[in-house]
XYZ file of C-alpha atoms in Angstrom:
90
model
C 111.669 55.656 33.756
C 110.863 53.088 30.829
C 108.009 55.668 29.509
C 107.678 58.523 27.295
C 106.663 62.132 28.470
C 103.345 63.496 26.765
C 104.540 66.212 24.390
C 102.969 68.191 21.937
C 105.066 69.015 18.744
C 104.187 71.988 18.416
C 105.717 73.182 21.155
C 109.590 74.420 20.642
C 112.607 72.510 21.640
C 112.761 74.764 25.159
C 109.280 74.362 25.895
C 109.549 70.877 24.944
C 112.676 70.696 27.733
C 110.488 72.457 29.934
C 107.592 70.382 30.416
C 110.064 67.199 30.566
C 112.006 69.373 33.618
C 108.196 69.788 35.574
C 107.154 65.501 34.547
C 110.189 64.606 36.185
C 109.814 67.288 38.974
C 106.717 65.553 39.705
C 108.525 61.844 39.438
C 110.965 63.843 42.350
C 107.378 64.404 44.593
C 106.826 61.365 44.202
C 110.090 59.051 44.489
C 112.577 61.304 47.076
C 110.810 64.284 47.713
C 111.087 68.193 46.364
C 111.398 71.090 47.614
C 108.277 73.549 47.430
C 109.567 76.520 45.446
C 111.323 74.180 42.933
C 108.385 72.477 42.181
C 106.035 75.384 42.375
C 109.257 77.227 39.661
C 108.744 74.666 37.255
C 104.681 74.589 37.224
C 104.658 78.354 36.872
C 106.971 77.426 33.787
C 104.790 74.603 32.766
C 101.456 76.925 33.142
C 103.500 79.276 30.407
C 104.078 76.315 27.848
C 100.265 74.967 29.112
C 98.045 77.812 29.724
C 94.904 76.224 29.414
C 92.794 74.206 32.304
C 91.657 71.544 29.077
C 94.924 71.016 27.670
C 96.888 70.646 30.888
C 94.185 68.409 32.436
C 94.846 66.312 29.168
C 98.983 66.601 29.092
C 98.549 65.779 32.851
C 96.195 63.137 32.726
C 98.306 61.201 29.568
C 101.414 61.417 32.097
C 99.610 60.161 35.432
C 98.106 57.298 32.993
C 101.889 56.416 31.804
C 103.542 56.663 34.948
C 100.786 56.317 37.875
C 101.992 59.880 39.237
C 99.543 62.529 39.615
C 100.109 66.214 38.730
C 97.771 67.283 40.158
C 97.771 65.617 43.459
C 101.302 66.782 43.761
C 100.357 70.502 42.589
C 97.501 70.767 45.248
C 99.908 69.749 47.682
C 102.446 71.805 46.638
C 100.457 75.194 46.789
C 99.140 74.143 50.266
C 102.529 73.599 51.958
C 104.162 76.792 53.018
C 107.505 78.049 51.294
C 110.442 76.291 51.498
C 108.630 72.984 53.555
C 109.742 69.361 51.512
C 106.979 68.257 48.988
C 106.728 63.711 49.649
C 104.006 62.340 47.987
C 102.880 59.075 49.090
């Protein structure tokens, strides 16, 4: 993607990593699919880096802004579908 990921800089080089791994799980929902518990891994990850409803609604909004993906969309679906079902975002 010609776009760059929403990071804060205070966040260490792993969690950095981290939160790049769950954007471009998302970009995944979105463009060929992903499975459930992979995307559902890296959000619980995500949540660790992002614990807060404010600042993730912010890091998530900057990133659906940049790329036209939405987190949260893709999250809601994601905790609806049952384990191990394909996550396809439309």
């Amino acid at each position: 993607m010609e776009y760059q990921y929403p990071i804060d800089y205070r966040w260490s080089t792993e969690e950095i990593v981290d939160v790049v791994h769950f954007f471009e799980a998302i970009e995944k929902a979105y463009e060929s699919g992903i499975e459930r518990d992979q995307l559902m891994s890296v959000y619980r990850r995500f949540k660790e880096i992002v614990p807060s409803k404010a600042e993730e609604k912010t890091v998530c909004g900057e990133f659906e802004e940049i790329s036209g993906y939405s987190s949260y969309r893709a999250i809601k679906k994601a905790k609806e579908a049952s384990p191990g079902e394909r996550i396809m975002m439309k």
